[in-house]
Amino acid sequence: MIAFFAGIVSPAIAQSNDENKQDISQVWVADNGDGTYKNPILHADYSDPDVVRVGDDFYMTASSFNCTPGLPVLHSTDLVNWELISYALHKQPPFDVFDKPQHGNGVWAPCIRFHKGEYYIYYPDPDFGIYLTKAKDPMGPWSEPILVKEGKGLIDPSPLWDDDGKAYLVHAFAGSRAGVKSILVVSKMSTDGIKLLDDGVMVFDGGQDHPTLEGPKFYKRNGYYYIFAPAGGVSTGWQLIIRSKNIYGPYDSKVVLEKGKTAVNGPHQGAWVDTPSGEDWFIHFQDKDAYGRIVHLQPMSWKNDWPVMGIDLDGDGIGEPVSSYKKPDLPKGKVMTPSESDEFNEPSLGLQWQWHANPKITWGFPTGHMGFYRLNCIPKSDDYVNLWETPNLLLQKFPAEEFMVTTKFTFNNHFDGEEIGFVVMGENYQFISLKQINEKLKIRVVRCGNARKNGAEKELFEHGFKEKTVYFRLKVKAGAVCSFSYSADGEKFTEAGDNFNAVPGRWIGAKVGFFALRDGVINNAGSADIDWFRIEKIEE
């Protein structure tokens, strides 16, 4: 049997749920309220999700790449309603590398497991190797990352503690670093899980029939070793299962989930979990371009010791994803969604926010009882071209297909060249800002195309503005079509600049949030006091 462990929600989680009451998303809730759910269960960029059950609770983690804090940890009691409860990685090592933006690098597909009373998260950094962080409580504290196996191009680790007590780890290779790909290797591992004992044995080569084989997850059931592995590419692939009675093979293979005639492209890469009542489920992602890799839940069963995922709509023996389905047979829990809106009334930054590099204390300050977040104007780099290499971007994920964000802040401007911006960030980006120019305040809208390759910023709009307090608004419509507007009173908004089609960043979806910058260095730079940030349905 797959190893799941009895337990209860820790007091820390129960306390978190009681004390940090959160608003339910106004723009995407997967729970239909009638005993069914709709996919995706998370319409947000939780890429490469992995999930483990511990007793009656489920915990998810996901890739975070260069965004910090990293390795998000989400909690659920019914696999449909999820709450973001912590991060396992508050600063990303090596610090001298990740103190600067490293788009597309950093934390790739992680794996979360529970073993002998501890939570283990293995994650790969394709440039440095395979790391492990552990905790006795999913709320943390999580240990400093341990480098389990050094090596360039080693990705997507997943451990297995076998019935005889021996430990193993499967991983894949990133062709961009290793020069080989679509290969799975199984290595012996120390029983405490902190180091690999050999360089491993190749157990499967998907190069011919299953290109871009990666993201393996290791399980054991009914005497079979199973490796669940996606293949065929992030946006176009399928879910492959390989199995063997011997850990080193030979492994038989079977495709068990594909797009078929549905609209869900590339349904693959994720986690098998069971419920206390004996149901099986599969959680995976769908690459949705600017919206990132959003999370789906599929019913799962077994036939002849092969998993059957989704529903076989076309009768070819391969499952296809469901758009709606009966909820898992689990106790009814409260409707929950990861936090989105923020009133900035807490003494710490909300978990929905991430920076684009390891943060510095001077970038911003929560104020708690003061009711705002202070974002300081940090000097632009001497070789500034655009925001791509700017680390102090305070951003969060797109939460739905369509939504509206309104924010209010006060600009504490001191000198010319100081600017506070509200940005939709990706490889192309656009922002609306308030900037001091020639001792006067200006509303600006700026666009940048191909930022990763040093694309230049282009000003689309400029208009004088007399007030220090301003309201900015972003509307995102189907297809990630974005429009910006501004207001002095929060009632009457003026549209500014042209519509903008959001695009992904490097392996992440588009994100929305803030920056605060200035030209040159001064010993008393300006700042912005962000009063609130609210995500709502688009006004008709």
Coordinates of C-alpha atoms in Angstrom, one line a residue:
M1 CA 0.0 0.0 0.0
I2 CA 1.0 3.6 -0.6
A3 CA 2.3 5.0 2.7
F4 CA -0.1 7.6 4.2
F5 CA 0.0 8.3 7.9
A6 CA -2.5 8.8 10.6
G7 CA -2.6 12.2 12.3
I8 CA -4.6 15.3 13.2
V9 CA -4.4 18.9 12.2
S10 CA -1.8 20.4 14.4
P11 CA -2.8 23.1 17.0
A12 CA -0.7 25.6 15.0
I13 CA -2.9 25.1 11.9
A14 CA -6.1 25.2 13.9
Q15 CA -5.0 28.4 15.6
S16 CA -4.1 29.9 12.3
N17 CA -7.5 29.1 10.9
D18 CA -9.3 30.6 13.9
E19 CA -7.2 33.8 14.3
N20 CA -6.6 34.7 10.6
K21 CA -10.1 34.9 9.3
Q22 CA -9.9 35.4 5.6
D23 CA -12.4 36.5 2.9
I24 CA -13.4 33.9 0.4
S25 CA -12.4 34.8 -3.2
Q26 CA -15.0 36.7 -5.1
V27 CA -13.7 35.6 -8.4
W28 CA -13.0 31.8 -8.2
V29 CA -14.4 29.2 -5.8
A30 CA -14.2 25.6 -6.9
D31 CA -16.7 24.3 -4.4
N32 CA -20.1 24.4 -6.1
G33 CA -21.9 24.2 -2.7
D34 CA -24.1 21.2 -3.8
G35 CA -21.7 18.3 -3.2
T36 CA -19.8 18.9 -6.5
Y37 CA -16.8 20.9 -7.5
K38 CA -15.5 22.5 -10.7
N39 CA -12.0 22.4 -12.2
P40 CA -9.6 24.0 -11.8
I41 CA -9.7 23.7 -8.0
L42 CA -7.1 26.5 -7.9
H43 CA -7.3 29.0 -10.8
A44 CA -3.8 30.2 -9.9
D45 CA -0.2 29.4 -10.7
Y46 CA 0.6 26.6 -8.3
S47 CA 2.9 24.9 -10.8
D48 CA 4.0 21.2 -10.6
P49 CA 1.7 20.5 -7.5
D50 CA 2.5 17.7 -5.2
V51 CA 0.2 16.5 -2.3
V52 CA 0.4 14.2 0.7
R53 CA -2.3 13.1 3.1
V54 CA -1.5 13.0 6.8
G55 CA -4.5 11.5 8.7
D56 CA -7.5 13.6 7.7
D57 CA -5.5 16.5 6.2
F58 CA -3.9 17.2 2.9
Y59 CA -0.9 19.3 2.2
M60 CA 0.2 20.7 -1.1
T61 CA 3.4 22.3 -2.3
A62 CA 4.4 23.6 -5.7
S63 CA 7.3 25.1 -7.8
S64 CA 8.2 28.7 -7.0
F65 CA 11.2 29.3 -9.2
N66 CA 12.8 32.6 -8.4
C67 CA 9.9 34.0 -6.3
T68 CA 10.5 34.4 -2.6
P69 CA 9.3 33.2 -0.1
G70 CA 9.3 29.9 -2.0
L71 CA 7.8 26.4 -1.7
P72 CA 4.3 27.4 -0.7
V73 CA 2.5 25.0 1.6
L74 CA -1.3 24.7 1.3
H75 CA -3.8 22.8 3.5
S76 CA -7.1 21.2 2.7
T77 CA -9.5 18.7 4.4
D78 CA -11.5 17.9 1.3
L79 CA -9.1 18.3 -1.7
V80 CA -11.3 21.0 -3.2
N81 CA -11.0 23.9 -0.7
W82 CA -7.4 25.0 -0.1
E83 CA -5.7 27.6 2.2
L84 CA -2.2 28.9 1.9
I85 CA -0.7 28.4 5.3
S86 CA 3.1 28.8 5.1
Y87 CA 6.2 28.7 3.0
A88 CA 9.0 26.2 3.5
L89 CA 11.7 28.4 2.0
H90 CA 12.0 32.0 3.2
K91 CA 15.3 32.7 1.5
Q92 CA 16.7 30.8 -1.4
P93 CA 20.3 29.5 -1.4
P94 CA 22.9 30.2 -2.5
F95 CA 22.1 33.7 -1.2
D96 CA 24.7 35.5 -3.4
V97 CA 22.9 34.1 -6.4
F98 CA 19.3 34.6 -5.4
D99 CA 19.7 38.0 -3.9
K100 CA 19.2 39.0 -7.5
P101 CA 16.3 37.9 -9.8
Q102 CA 16.9 34.5 -11.4
H103 CA 13.9 34.2 -13.6
G104 CA 13.0 30.5 -14.4
N105 CA 15.8 29.2 -12.0
G106 CA 15.5 28.2 -8.4
V107 CA 12.8 25.9 -7.1
W108 CA 11.6 23.5 -9.8
A109 CA 9.1 20.6 -9.2
P110 CA 9.1 19.7 -5.5
C111 CA 7.8 16.6 -3.7
I112 CA 6.2 16.6 -0.2
R113 CA 6.2 13.5 2.0
F114 CA 5.5 12.6 5.6
H115 CA 7.9 10.1 7.2
K116 CA 8.4 9.2 10.9
G117 CA 6.6 12.2 12.2
E118 CA 8.2 14.8 9.9
Y119 CA 7.3 16.6 6.7
Y120 CA 9.9 16.3 4.0
I121 CA 10.0 18.5 0.9
Y122 CA 12.6 17.6 -1.7
Y123 CA 13.1 20.2 -4.4
P124 CA 15.5 20.6 -7.3
D125 CA 17.6 23.6 -8.3
P126 CA 18.6 22.8 -11.8
D127 CA 21.9 24.7 -11.4
F128 CA 23.0 23.3 -8.0
G129 CA 21.3 20.0 -7.2
I130 CA 18.6 18.4 -5.1
Y131 CA 17.7 19.9 -1.7
L132 CA 15.7 18.8 1.3
T133 CA 13.9 20.8 3.9
K134 CA 12.1 19.3 6.9
A135 CA 9.6 20.3 9.5
K136 CA 7.6 18.7 12.3
D137 CA 4.7 21.1 11.7
P138 CA 3.7 22.2 8.1
M139 CA 3.3 25.7 9.5
G140 CA 7.1 25.6 10.2
P141 CA 9.7 26.3 11.2
W142 CA 11.2 24.5 8.2
S143 CA 14.9 23.5 8.3
E144 CA 17.6 25.2 6.3
P145 CA 17.9 23.4 3.0
I146 CA 20.3 20.4 2.9
L147 CA 22.0 19.6 -0.4
V148 CA 21.2 16.0 -0.8
K149 CA 22.9 15.5 -4.2
E150 CA 25.0 18.1 -5.9
G151 CA 24.8 18.2 -9.7
K152 CA 23.8 20.4 -12.6
G153 CA 20.6 19.4 -14.3
L154 CA 19.3 17.0 -11.6
I155 CA 15.6 17.8 -11.3
D156 CA 12.2 16.6 -10.0
P157 CA 13.2 14.3 -7.0
S158 CA 10.8 12.0 -5.3
P159 CA 11.7 9.7 -2.4
L160 CA 10.4 6.2 -1.5
W161 CA 10.9 4.5 1.9
D162 CA 10.4 0.8 1.1
D163 CA 8.7 -1.9 3.2
D164 CA 12.1 -3.2 4.3
G165 CA 13.3 0.2 5.6
K166 CA 15.5 0.9 2.7
A167 CA 15.2 4.3 1.0
Y168 CA 15.4 5.4 -2.6
L169 CA 15.0 8.5 -4.7
V170 CA 13.9 8.9 -8.3
H171 CA 14.8 12.0 -10.4
A172 CA 14.9 13.3 -13.9
F173 CA 17.3 15.5 -15.9
A174 CA 17.0 19.0 -17.4
G175 CA 18.4 18.9 -20.9
S176 CA 19.2 22.6 -20.7
R177 CA 21.8 21.9 -18.0
A178 CA 22.6 18.1 -18.2
G179 CA 22.7 17.7 -21.9
V180 CA 20.4 14.7 -21.6
K181 CA 16.7 14.5 -20.9
S182 CA 13.6 12.2 -20.8
I183 CA 15.5 9.8 -18.5
L184 CA 14.5 8.6 -15.0
V185 CA 17.2 7.4 -12.5
V186 CA 16.7 5.7 -9.2
S187 CA 19.3 6.1 -6.5
K188 CA 19.9 4.5 -3.1
M189 CA 19.3 7.0 -0.3
S190 CA 20.3 7.1 3.4
T191 CA 17.3 6.1 5.6
D192 CA 17.2 9.6 7.1
G193 CA 16.8 11.0 3.6
I194 CA 19.6 13.5 3.7
K195 CA 22.0 12.1 1.1
L196 CA 22.1 9.8 -1.9
L197 CA 24.4 6.9 -1.7
D198 CA 25.2 6.4 -5.4
D199 CA 24.7 8.0 -8.8
G200 CA 21.8 5.8 -9.5
V201 CA 20.4 3.4 -12.1
M202 CA 18.6 4.4 -15.3
V203 CA 15.2 2.7 -15.1
F204 CA 13.4 4.3 -18.0
D205 CA 14.2 6.2 -21.2
G206 CA 11.2 8.0 -22.7
G207 CA 13.1 9.7 -25.4
Q208 CA 11.5 7.9 -28.3
D209 CA 7.9 7.5 -27.3
H210 CA 7.6 9.9 -24.3
P211 CA 9.8 13.0 -25.0
T212 CA 10.3 15.5 -22.2
L213 CA 9.7 12.8 -19.6
E214 CA 10.1 14.5 -16.2
G215 CA 8.4 15.2 -12.9
P216 CA 8.4 11.6 -11.5
K217 CA 6.5 10.7 -8.3
F218 CA 7.5 7.4 -6.6
Y219 CA 4.9 5.1 -5.0
K220 CA 4.4 1.5 -4.0
R221 CA 1.1 -0.5 -4.1
N222 CA 0.2 -4.2 -4.1
G223 CA 3.8 -5.2 -4.6
Y224 CA 4.4 -2.9 -7.6
Y225 CA 6.7 0.1 -7.7
Y226 CA 5.0 2.9 -9.6
I227 CA 6.5 6.1 -11.1
F228 CA 4.0 8.7 -12.2
A229 CA 5.7 10.9 -14.7
P230 CA 4.4 13.6 -17.2
A231 CA 5.7 13.5 -20.8
G232 CA 5.1 15.3 -24.0
G233 CA 5.8 18.9 -22.9
V234 CA 4.3 21.3 -20.4
S235 CA 1.4 22.6 -22.4
T236 CA 0.9 19.6 -24.7
G237 CA 1.7 16.5 -22.7
W238 CA 0.1 13.5 -21.1
Q239 CA 0.4 11.5 -17.9
L240 CA 2.5 8.4 -18.1
I241 CA 2.7 5.6 -15.5
I242 CA 5.5 3.0 -15.3
R243 CA 5.4 0.0 -13.0
S244 CA 7.6 -2.9 -12.0
K245 CA 7.8 -5.6 -9.3
N246 CA 11.5 -4.7 -9.0
I247 CA 12.6 -1.2 -8.0
Y248 CA 15.2 -1.1 -10.8
G249 CA 12.8 -2.5 -13.4
P250 CA 12.2 -3.6 -16.1
Y251 CA 9.2 -1.1 -16.1
D252 CA 6.1 -1.4 -18.1
S253 CA 4.4 1.8 -19.2
K254 CA 0.9 3.1 -19.9
V255 CA -0.6 6.5 -20.7
V256 CA -3.5 7.1 -18.3
L257 CA -4.6 10.7 -18.8
E258 CA -4.6 13.0 -21.9
K259 CA -6.4 16.0 -23.3
G260 CA -8.6 14.0 -25.6
K261 CA -11.5 16.0 -26.8
T262 CA -11.6 18.3 -23.8
A263 CA -10.3 21.9 -23.6
V264 CA -7.8 21.0 -20.9
N265 CA -4.4 21.0 -22.6
G266 CA -1.5 19.0 -21.2
P267 CA -3.3 17.5 -18.1
H268 CA -0.3 16.0 -16.3
Q269 CA 2.3 16.2 -13.5
G270 CA 1.0 15.9 -10.0
A271 CA 0.1 13.7 -7.1
W272 CA -1.9 10.6 -6.3
V273 CA -3.6 10.7 -2.9
D274 CA -6.1 8.5 -1.2
T275 CA -8.8 9.3 1.3
P276 CA -9.5 7.6 4.7
S277 CA -12.6 6.0 3.1
G278 CA -10.5 4.4 0.3
E279 CA -11.1 6.8 -2.6
D280 CA -8.2 7.7 -5.0
W281 CA -7.6 11.1 -6.6
F282 CA -5.1 12.7 -8.9
I283 CA -4.1 16.4 -8.7
H284 CA -2.3 17.9 -11.7
F285 CA -1.7 21.1 -13.5
Q286 CA -2.9 22.7 -16.8
D287 CA -0.7 25.3 -18.4
K288 CA -3.0 28.3 -19.1
D289 CA -0.5 30.7 -20.6
A290 CA -0.7 34.1 -18.8
Y291 CA -2.6 32.5 -15.9
G292 CA 0.2 30.1 -15.2
R293 CA -0.1 26.4 -14.4
I294 CA -3.5 26.0 -12.7
V295 CA -4.5 23.0 -10.6
H296 CA -7.1 20.3 -11.4
L297 CA -8.5 17.4 -9.4
Q298 CA -9.4 14.1 -11.2
P299 CA -11.2 11.1 -9.9
M300 CA -9.0 8.0 -10.0
S301 CA -9.5 4.3 -9.6
W302 CA -7.6 1.1 -10.3
K303 CA -8.0 -1.6 -13.0
N304 CA -5.6 -4.5 -13.3
D305 CA -3.2 -2.6 -11.0
W306 CA -3.1 0.3 -13.4
P307 CA -4.5 3.7 -12.4
V308 CA -7.5 5.1 -14.3
M309 CA -7.7 8.9 -14.2
G310 CA -10.5 11.2 -15.1
I311 CA -13.2 9.7 -17.4
D312 CA -12.5 7.8 -20.7
L313 CA -14.9 9.8 -22.9
D314 CA -13.7 8.5 -26.2
G315 CA -13.3 4.8 -25.2
D316 CA -9.6 4.5 -26.1
G317 CA -8.6 3.3 -22.6
I318 CA -7.0 6.6 -21.6
G319 CA -8.8 9.0 -19.2
E320 CA -9.7 12.6 -20.0
P321 CA -10.1 15.4 -17.4
V322 CA -13.4 16.3 -15.9
S323 CA -14.8 19.8 -15.8
S324 CA -17.0 19.1 -12.8
Y325 CA -17.5 16.1 -10.5
K326 CA -18.8 14.8 -7.2
K327 CA -16.6 16.0 -4.3
P328 CA -14.4 13.4 -2.5
D329 CA -16.0 11.3 0.2
L330 CA -14.6 13.4 3.0
P331 CA -16.2 15.3 5.9
K332 CA -17.7 18.6 4.8
G333 CA -15.3 21.4 5.5
K334 CA -15.6 25.2 5.2
V335 CA -15.2 26.9 1.8
M336 CA -11.6 28.2 1.6
T337 CA -9.5 29.9 -1.0
P338 CA -5.9 31.2 -0.8
S339 CA -5.8 34.8 0.3
E340 CA -6.0 37.5 -2.4
S341 CA -7.2 40.9 -1.1
D342 CA -5.2 42.5 1.6
E343 CA -6.0 45.4 4.0
F344 CA -2.4 45.4 5.3
N345 CA -3.6 45.5 8.9
E346 CA -1.4 42.6 10.1
P347 CA 2.1 42.9 11.6
S348 CA 3.5 40.7 8.8
L349 CA 3.1 40.7 5.0
G350 CA 0.3 38.5 3.7
L351 CA 1.2 35.0 2.4
Q352 CA -0.2 35.8 -1.0
W353 CA 2.8 38.2 -1.7
Q354 CA 6.2 37.2 -3.1
W355 CA 9.2 39.2 -4.1
H356 CA 11.3 38.4 -7.3
A357 CA 14.5 37.8 -5.3
N358 CA 15.5 37.2 -1.7
P359 CA 14.1 40.3 0.1
K360 CA 16.1 43.0 2.0
I361 CA 14.7 44.6 5.1
T362 CA 14.8 48.0 3.6
W363 CA 12.4 47.2 0.7
G364 CA 9.3 47.6 2.8
F365 CA 7.7 47.4 6.3
P366 CA 4.4 46.0 7.6
T367 CA 2.9 48.4 10.1
G368 CA 0.1 46.4 11.8
H369 CA -2.1 48.8 13.7
M370 CA -1.2 51.7 11.4
G371 CA -3.1 49.8 8.6
F372 CA -0.8 50.1 5.7
Y373 CA 2.3 48.6 4.1
R374 CA 5.2 50.9 3.6
L375 CA 7.0 50.3 0.3
N376 CA 10.3 52.2 0.0
C377 CA 11.7 53.7 -3.2
I378 CA 14.8 51.6 -3.9
P379 CA 17.5 53.0 -6.2
K380 CA 17.4 51.6 -9.8
S381 CA 20.5 49.7 -10.8
D382 CA 23.2 51.7 -12.6
D383 CA 22.5 49.7 -15.8
Y384 CA 18.7 49.7 -15.5
V385 CA 16.9 48.8 -18.7
N386 CA 13.5 47.6 -17.5
L387 CA 11.9 45.8 -14.5
W388 CA 13.1 42.4 -15.5
E389 CA 16.3 42.7 -13.3
T390 CA 14.5 44.6 -10.5
P391 CA 14.3 42.5 -7.3
N392 CA 11.9 44.6 -5.2
L393 CA 8.7 43.6 -7.1
L394 CA 6.0 42.8 -4.6
L395 CA 3.6 40.6 -6.6
Q396 CA 0.9 37.9 -6.3
K397 CA -0.7 35.4 -8.7
F398 CA -3.6 36.0 -11.1
P399 CA -6.6 34.3 -9.2
A400 CA -9.1 33.8 -12.0
E401 CA -9.9 34.1 -15.7
E402 CA -11.5 37.5 -15.1
F403 CA -11.1 39.9 -12.1
M404 CA -10.7 43.5 -11.0
V405 CA -8.1 44.8 -8.6
T406 CA -8.4 48.2 -7.0
T407 CA -5.7 49.6 -4.7
K408 CA -5.3 52.8 -2.7
F409 CA -2.0 54.3 -1.5
T410 CA -0.4 57.5 -0.5
F411 CA 2.8 58.6 -2.1
N412 CA 5.4 60.1 0.3
N413 CA 7.5 61.6 -2.4
H414 CA 10.6 63.5 -1.6
F415 CA 12.6 64.1 -4.7
D416 CA 12.4 63.9 -8.5
G417 CA 12.7 60.5 -10.0
E418 CA 10.8 58.7 -7.3
E419 CA 8.0 56.4 -8.6
I420 CA 5.5 54.0 -7.2
G421 CA 4.0 51.6 -9.8
F422 CA 1.1 49.1 -10.1
V423 CA 2.2 46.5 -12.5
V424 CA 1.2 43.4 -14.5
M425 CA 4.5 41.6 -14.7
G426 CA 5.6 39.0 -17.3
E427 CA 8.1 38.8 -20.1
N428 CA 6.0 41.7 -21.5
Y429 CA 4.6 44.0 -18.8
Q430 CA 2.7 47.2 -18.4
F431 CA 2.2 49.5 -15.3
I432 CA 0.5 52.6 -14.2
S433 CA 2.4 54.7 -11.8
L434 CA 2.7 58.0 -9.9
K435 CA 6.1 59.7 -10.4
Q436 CA 7.6 63.0 -9.3
I437 CA 9.0 64.8 -12.4
N438 CA 10.2 68.4 -12.2
E439 CA 8.8 68.7 -8.7
K440 CA 5.3 67.7 -9.9
L441 CA 3.4 64.4 -9.7
K442 CA 2.5 62.6 -13.0
I443 CA 0.4 59.6 -13.7
R444 CA 2.2 57.4 -16.2
V445 CA 1.4 54.2 -18.1
V446 CA 4.4 52.4 -19.4
R447 CA 4.7 49.2 -21.5
C448 CA 7.7 46.9 -22.1
G449 CA 7.9 44.1 -24.7
N450 CA 10.4 41.3 -24.5
A451 CA 11.7 42.4 -21.2
R452 CA 13.9 39.3 -20.8
K453 CA 15.9 40.3 -23.8
N454 CA 16.4 43.9 -22.7
G455 CA 13.3 45.4 -24.4
A456 CA 12.9 49.1 -23.9
E457 CA 10.1 50.7 -21.9
K458 CA 7.7 52.9 -23.8
E459 CA 5.5 55.6 -22.2
L460 CA 1.9 55.3 -23.4
F461 CA 0.3 57.9 -21.2
E462 CA 1.3 60.9 -19.0
H463 CA -1.0 63.3 -17.1
G464 CA -0.5 65.7 -14.2
F465 CA -2.0 64.7 -10.8
K466 CA -2.3 67.0 -7.8
E467 CA -3.0 64.5 -5.0
K468 CA -0.6 62.4 -3.1
T469 CA -3.3 59.7 -2.5
V470 CA -4.4 57.8 -5.5
Y471 CA -6.5 54.8 -6.5
F472 CA -5.3 52.5 -9.2
R473 CA -7.5 49.9 -10.9
L474 CA -6.7 46.9 -13.1
K475 CA -9.4 44.9 -15.0
V476 CA -8.4 41.5 -16.4
K477 CA -10.8 40.0 -18.9
A478 CA -10.9 36.6 -20.6
G479 CA -7.6 35.9 -22.5
A480 CA -5.7 38.0 -19.9
V481 CA -6.7 41.3 -21.6
C482 CA -5.7 44.1 -19.1
S483 CA -6.8 47.7 -18.7
F484 CA -5.6 50.3 -16.2
S485 CA -7.4 53.3 -14.7
Y486 CA -6.9 55.8 -11.9
S487 CA -8.9 58.0 -9.6
A488 CA -8.4 60.7 -7.0
D489 CA -11.5 59.8 -4.9
G490 CA -12.0 56.1 -5.5
E491 CA -15.3 56.7 -7.3
K492 CA -14.7 58.2 -10.7
F493 CA -11.9 56.3 -12.6
T494 CA -10.2 57.5 -15.7
E495 CA -8.8 54.9 -18.2
A496 CA -5.2 55.4 -19.0
G497 CA -3.1 53.8 -21.8
D498 CA -4.1 51.1 -24.2
N499 CA -5.3 47.6 -23.4
F500 CA -2.5 45.1 -22.7
N501 CA -2.4 41.4 -23.3
A502 CA -0.6 39.8 -20.3
V503 CA 1.9 37.0 -21.0
P504 CA 3.7 34.6 -18.6
G505 CA 7.0 35.3 -17.0
R506 CA 9.8 32.7 -17.2
W507 CA 8.0 29.5 -16.3
I508 CA 5.5 31.4 -14.2
G509 CA 2.2 33.1 -14.9
A510 CA 1.7 36.8 -15.1
K511 CA 1.5 38.5 -11.7
V512 CA 0.1 41.7 -10.3
G513 CA 1.5 44.0 -7.7
F514 CA 3.8 46.9 -6.9
F515 CA 7.2 48.4 -7.2
A516 CA 8.8 51.5 -5.7
L517 CA 11.9 52.9 -7.4
R518 CA 14.0 56.0 -7.7
D519 CA 16.7 57.5 -9.8
G520 CA 20.0 57.7 -7.9
V521 CA 20.8 57.2 -4.2
I522 CA 19.7 59.5 -1.3
N523 CA 19.7 59.1 2.4
N524 CA 16.0 59.8 2.8
A525 CA 14.2 58.3 -0.2
G526 CA 10.4 58.5 -0.7
S527 CA 7.9 55.7 -0.1
A528 CA 4.3 54.7 -0.6
D529 CA 1.9 53.7 2.1
I530 CA -0.3 51.0 0.5
D531 CA -3.7 51.2 2.3
W532 CA -5.4 48.2 0.7
F533 CA -5.5 45.9 -2.3
R534 CA -8.8 44.4 -3.2
I535 CA -9.8 41.7 -5.8
E536 CA -13.4 41.7 -6.9
K537 CA -15.6 40.7 -9.8
I538 CA -15.4 43.2 -12.7
E539 CA -18.1 45.8 -12.5
E540 CA -20.5 45.7 -15.4

